[in-house]
PDB file of C-alpha atoms in Angstrom:
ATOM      1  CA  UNK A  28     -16.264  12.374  44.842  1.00  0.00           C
ATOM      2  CA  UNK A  29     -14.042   9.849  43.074  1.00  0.00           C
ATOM      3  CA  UNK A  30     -11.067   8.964  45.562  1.00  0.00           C
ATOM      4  CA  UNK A  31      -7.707   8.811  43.262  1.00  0.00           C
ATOM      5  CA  UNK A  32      -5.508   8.351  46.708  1.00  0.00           C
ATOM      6  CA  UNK A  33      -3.853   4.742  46.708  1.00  0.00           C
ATOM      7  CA  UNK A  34      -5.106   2.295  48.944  1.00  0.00           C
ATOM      8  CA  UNK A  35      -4.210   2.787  52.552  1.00  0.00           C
ATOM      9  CA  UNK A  36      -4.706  -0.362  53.358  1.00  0.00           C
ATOM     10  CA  UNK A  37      -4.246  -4.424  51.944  1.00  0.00           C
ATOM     11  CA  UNK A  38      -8.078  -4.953  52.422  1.00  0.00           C
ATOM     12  CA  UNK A  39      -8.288  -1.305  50.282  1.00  0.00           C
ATOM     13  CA  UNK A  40      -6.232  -2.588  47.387  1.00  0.00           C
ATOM     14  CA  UNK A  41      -8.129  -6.375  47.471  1.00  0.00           C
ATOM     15  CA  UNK A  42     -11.698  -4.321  47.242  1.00  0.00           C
ATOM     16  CA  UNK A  43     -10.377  -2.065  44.280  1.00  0.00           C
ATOM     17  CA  UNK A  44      -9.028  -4.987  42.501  1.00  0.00           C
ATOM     18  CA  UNK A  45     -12.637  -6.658  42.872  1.00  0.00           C
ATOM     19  CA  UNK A  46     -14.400  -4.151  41.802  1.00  0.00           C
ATOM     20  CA  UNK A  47     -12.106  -3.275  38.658  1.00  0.00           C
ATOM     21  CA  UNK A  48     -12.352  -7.538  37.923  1.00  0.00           C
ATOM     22  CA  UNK A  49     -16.222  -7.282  38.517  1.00  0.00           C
ATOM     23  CA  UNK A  50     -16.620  -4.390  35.841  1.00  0.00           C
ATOM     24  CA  UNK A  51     -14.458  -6.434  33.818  1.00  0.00           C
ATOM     25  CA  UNK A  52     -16.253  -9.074  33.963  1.00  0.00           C
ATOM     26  CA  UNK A  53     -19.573  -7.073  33.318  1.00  0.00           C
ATOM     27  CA  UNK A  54     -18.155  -4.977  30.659  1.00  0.00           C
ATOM     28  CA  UNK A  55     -16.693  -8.099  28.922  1.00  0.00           C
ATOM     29  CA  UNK A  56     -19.744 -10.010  27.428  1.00  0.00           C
ATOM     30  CA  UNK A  57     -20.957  -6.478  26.122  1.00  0.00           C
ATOM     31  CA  UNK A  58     -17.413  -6.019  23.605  1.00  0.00           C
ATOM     32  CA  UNK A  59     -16.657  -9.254  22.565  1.00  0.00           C
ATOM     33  CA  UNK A  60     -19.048 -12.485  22.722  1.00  0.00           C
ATOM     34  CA  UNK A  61     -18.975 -14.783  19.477  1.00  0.00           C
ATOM     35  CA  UNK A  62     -21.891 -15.594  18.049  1.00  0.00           C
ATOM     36  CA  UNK A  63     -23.163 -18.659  17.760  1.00  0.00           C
ATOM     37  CA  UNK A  64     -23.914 -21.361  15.416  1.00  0.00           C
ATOM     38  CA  UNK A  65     -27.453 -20.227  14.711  1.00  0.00           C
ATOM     39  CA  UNK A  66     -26.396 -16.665  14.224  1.00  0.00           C
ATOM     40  CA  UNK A  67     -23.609 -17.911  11.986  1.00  0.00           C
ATOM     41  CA  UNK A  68     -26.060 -19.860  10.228  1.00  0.00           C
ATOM     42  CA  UNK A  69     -29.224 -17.377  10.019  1.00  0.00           C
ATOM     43  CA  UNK A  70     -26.233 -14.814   8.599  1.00  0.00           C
ATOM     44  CA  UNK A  71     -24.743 -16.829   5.745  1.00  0.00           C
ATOM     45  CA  UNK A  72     -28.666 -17.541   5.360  1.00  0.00           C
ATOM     46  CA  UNK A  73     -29.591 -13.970   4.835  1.00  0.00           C
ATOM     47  CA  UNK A  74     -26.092 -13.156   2.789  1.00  0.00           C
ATOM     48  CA  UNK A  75     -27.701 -15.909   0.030  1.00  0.00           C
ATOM     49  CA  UNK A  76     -31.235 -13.897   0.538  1.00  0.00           C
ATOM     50  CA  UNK A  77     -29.666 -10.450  -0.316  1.00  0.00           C
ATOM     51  CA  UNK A  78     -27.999 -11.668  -3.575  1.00  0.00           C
ATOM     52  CA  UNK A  79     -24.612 -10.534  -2.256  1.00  0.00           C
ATOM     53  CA  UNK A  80     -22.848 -12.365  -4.927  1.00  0.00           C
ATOM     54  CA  UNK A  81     -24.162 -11.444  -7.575  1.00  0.00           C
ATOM     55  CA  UNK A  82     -24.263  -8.130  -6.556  1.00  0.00           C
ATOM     56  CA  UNK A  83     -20.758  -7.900  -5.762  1.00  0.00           C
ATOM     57  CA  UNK A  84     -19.550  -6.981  -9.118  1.00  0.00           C
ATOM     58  CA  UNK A  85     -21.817  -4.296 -10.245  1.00  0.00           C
ATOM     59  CA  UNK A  86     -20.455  -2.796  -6.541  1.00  0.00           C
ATOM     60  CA  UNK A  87     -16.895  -3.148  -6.933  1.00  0.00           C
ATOM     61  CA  UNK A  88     -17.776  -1.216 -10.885  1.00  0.00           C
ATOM     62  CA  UNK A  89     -19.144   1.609  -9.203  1.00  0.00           C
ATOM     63  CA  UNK A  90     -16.354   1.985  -7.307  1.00  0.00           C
ATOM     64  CA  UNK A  91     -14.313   2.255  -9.825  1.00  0.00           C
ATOM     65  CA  UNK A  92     -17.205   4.606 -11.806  1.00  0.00           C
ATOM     66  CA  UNK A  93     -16.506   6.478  -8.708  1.00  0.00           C
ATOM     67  CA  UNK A  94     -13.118   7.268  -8.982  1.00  0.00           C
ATOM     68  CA  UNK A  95     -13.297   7.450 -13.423  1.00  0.00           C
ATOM     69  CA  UNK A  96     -17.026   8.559 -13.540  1.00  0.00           C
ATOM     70  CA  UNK A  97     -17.869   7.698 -17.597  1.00  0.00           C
ATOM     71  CA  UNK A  98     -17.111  10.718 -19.402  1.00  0.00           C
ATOM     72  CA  UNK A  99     -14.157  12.286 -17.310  1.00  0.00           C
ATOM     73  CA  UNK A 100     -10.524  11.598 -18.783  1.00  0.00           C
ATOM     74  CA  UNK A 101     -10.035   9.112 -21.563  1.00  0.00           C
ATOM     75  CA  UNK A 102      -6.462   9.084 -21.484  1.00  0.00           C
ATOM     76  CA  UNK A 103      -4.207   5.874 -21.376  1.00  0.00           C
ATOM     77  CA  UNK A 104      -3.585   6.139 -18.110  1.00  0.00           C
ATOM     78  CA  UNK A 105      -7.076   6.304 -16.806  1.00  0.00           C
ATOM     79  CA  UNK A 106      -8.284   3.245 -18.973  1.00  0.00           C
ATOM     80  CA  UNK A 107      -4.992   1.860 -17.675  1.00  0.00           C
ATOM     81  CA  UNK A 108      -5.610   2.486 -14.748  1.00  0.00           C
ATOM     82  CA  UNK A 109      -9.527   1.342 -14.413  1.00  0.00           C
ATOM     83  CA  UNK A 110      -7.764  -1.994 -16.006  1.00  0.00           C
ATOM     84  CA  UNK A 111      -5.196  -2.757 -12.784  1.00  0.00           C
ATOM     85  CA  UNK A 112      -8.579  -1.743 -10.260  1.00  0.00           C
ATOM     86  CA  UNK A 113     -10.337  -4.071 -12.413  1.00  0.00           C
ATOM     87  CA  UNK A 114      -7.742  -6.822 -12.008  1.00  0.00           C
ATOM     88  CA  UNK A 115      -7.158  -6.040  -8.400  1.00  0.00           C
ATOM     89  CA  UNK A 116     -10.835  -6.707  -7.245  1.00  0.00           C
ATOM     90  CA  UNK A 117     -10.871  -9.885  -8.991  1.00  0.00           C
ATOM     91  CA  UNK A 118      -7.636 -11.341  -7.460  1.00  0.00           C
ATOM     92  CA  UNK A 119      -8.047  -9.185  -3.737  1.00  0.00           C
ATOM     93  CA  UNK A 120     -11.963  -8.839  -3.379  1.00  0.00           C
ATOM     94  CA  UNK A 121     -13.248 -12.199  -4.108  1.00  0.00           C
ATOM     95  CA  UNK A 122     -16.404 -12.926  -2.967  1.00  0.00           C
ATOM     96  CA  UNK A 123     -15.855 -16.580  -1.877  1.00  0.00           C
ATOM     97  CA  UNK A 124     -12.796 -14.991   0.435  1.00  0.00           C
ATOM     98  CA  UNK A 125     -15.341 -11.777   1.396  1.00  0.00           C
ATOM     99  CA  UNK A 126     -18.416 -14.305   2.413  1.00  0.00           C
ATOM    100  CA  UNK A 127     -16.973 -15.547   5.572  1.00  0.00           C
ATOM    101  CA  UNK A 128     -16.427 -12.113   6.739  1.00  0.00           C
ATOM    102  CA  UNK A 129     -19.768 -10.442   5.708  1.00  0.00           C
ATOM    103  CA  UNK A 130     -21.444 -13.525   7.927  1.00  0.00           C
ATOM    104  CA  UNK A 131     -19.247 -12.637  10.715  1.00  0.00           C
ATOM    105  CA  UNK A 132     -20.170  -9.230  10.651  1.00  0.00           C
ATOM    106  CA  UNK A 133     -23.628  -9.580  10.081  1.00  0.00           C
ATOM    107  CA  UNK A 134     -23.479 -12.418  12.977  1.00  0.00           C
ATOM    108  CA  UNK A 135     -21.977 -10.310  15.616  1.00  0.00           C
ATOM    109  CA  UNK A 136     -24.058  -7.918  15.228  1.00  0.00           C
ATOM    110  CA  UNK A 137     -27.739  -9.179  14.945  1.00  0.00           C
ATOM    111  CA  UNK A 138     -29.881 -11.571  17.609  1.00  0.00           C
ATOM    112  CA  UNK A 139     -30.649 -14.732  15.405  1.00  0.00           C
ATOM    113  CA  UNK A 140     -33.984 -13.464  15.636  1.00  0.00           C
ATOM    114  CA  UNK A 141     -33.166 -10.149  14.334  1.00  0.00           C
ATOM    115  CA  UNK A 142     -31.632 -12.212  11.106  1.00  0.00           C
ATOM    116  CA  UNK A 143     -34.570 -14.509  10.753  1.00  0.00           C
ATOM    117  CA  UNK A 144     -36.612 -11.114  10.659  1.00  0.00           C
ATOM    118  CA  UNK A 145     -34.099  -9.963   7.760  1.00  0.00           C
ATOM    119  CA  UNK A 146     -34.396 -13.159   6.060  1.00  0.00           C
ATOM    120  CA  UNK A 147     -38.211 -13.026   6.257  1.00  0.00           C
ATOM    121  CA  UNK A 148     -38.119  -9.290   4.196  1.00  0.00           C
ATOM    122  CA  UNK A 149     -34.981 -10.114   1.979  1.00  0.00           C
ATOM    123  CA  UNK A 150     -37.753 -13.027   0.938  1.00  0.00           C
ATOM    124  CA  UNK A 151     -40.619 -11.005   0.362  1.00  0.00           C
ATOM    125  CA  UNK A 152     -41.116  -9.267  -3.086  1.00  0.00           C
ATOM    126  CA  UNK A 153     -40.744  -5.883  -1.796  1.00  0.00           C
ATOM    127  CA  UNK A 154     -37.433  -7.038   0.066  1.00  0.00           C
ATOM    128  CA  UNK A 155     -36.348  -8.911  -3.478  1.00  0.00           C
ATOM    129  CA  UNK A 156     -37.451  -5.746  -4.873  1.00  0.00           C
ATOM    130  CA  UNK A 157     -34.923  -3.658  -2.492  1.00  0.00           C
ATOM    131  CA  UNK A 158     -31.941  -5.800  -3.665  1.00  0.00           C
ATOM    132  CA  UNK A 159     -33.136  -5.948  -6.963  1.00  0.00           C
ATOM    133  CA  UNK A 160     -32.921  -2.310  -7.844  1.00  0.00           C
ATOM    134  CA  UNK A 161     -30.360  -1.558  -4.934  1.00  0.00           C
ATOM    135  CA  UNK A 162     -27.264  -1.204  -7.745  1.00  0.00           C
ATOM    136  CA  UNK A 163     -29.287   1.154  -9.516  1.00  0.00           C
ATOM    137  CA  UNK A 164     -30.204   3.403  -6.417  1.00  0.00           C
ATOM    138  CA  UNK A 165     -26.228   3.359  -5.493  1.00  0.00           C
ATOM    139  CA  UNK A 166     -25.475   4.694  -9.190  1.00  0.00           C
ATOM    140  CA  UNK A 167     -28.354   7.326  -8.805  1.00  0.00           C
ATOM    141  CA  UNK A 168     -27.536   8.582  -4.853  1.00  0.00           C
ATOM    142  CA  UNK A 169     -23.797   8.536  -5.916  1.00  0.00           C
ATOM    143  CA  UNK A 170     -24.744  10.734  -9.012  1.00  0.00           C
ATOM    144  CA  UNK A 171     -26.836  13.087  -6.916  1.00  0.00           C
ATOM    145  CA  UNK A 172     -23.625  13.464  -4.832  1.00  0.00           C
ATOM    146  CA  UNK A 173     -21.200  13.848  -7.309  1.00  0.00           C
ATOM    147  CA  UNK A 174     -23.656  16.355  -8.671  1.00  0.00           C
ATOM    148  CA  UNK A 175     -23.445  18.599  -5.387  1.00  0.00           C
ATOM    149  CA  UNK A 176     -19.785  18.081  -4.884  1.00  0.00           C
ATOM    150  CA  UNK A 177     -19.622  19.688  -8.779  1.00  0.00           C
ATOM    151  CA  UNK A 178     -21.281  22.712  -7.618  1.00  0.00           C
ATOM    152  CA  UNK A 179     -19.062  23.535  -4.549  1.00  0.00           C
ATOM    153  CA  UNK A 180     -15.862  22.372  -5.933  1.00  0.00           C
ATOM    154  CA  UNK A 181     -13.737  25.360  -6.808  1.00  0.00           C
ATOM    155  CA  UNK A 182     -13.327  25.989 -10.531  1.00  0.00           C
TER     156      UNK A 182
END
């Protein structure tokens, strides 16, 4: 049973405080430890390998296909709008400004061993493959989706 009382005692309170700096300490490394410079470097490698940039415009289009899927409302103010999304991922969504961020990401949360394994399918034709036709299974699984969400939306 978990003793909630406060310390009765100075030697009490010094033990408590070890033990709460000891699972600190423990705890600690698992939340927050940087990667390092191979990590860093094995994820900007395997952000080049997956074709991020190029890919990054067809993604940020089917977002806004997402929102305005072709064929809904033609009005002004949806081609309007799709015009200021449009102009707002080129100036806030850069890639060059999103790249740092992606290798962070990827970085913190891969072994460099885990990314070299990435890099080693992203480099193989079936991995190539994957990215190559990746767009085009986003448009599809977002269409099968939209598709279900048609059929339970209230008329």
């Amino acid at each position: 049973m978990l003793n909630l009382e406060p310390p009765k005692t100075r030697c009490h309170m010094i033990g408590r405080i070890l033990l709460f700096v000891v699972a600190c300490a423990i705890a600690c490394p698992l939340v927050a430890q940087e990667p390092t410079e191979g990590q860093m470097q094995a994820a900007a490698r395997l952000i080049d390998v997956m074709h991020y940039e190029n890919s990054w415009g067809s993604v940020s289009e089917q977002i806004i296909q997402g929102i305005y899927p072709p064929g809904s409302d033609t009005s002004k103010f949806v081609i309007e709008s799709q015009a200021r999304m449009r102009e707002m991922f080129a100036k806030q969504f850069r890639w060059q400004d999103l790249k740092p961020e992606y290798v962070r990401l990827y970085a913190s949360l891969y072994t460099e061993a885990e990314l070299r394994q990435l890099i080693a399918f992203y480099e193989s034709p079936v991995g190539q493959k994957m990215m190559r036709l990746g767009p085009q299974m986003t448009a599809r699984l977002l269409a099968i989706t939209q598709r279900r969400m048609m059929a339970v939306a209230p008329s």
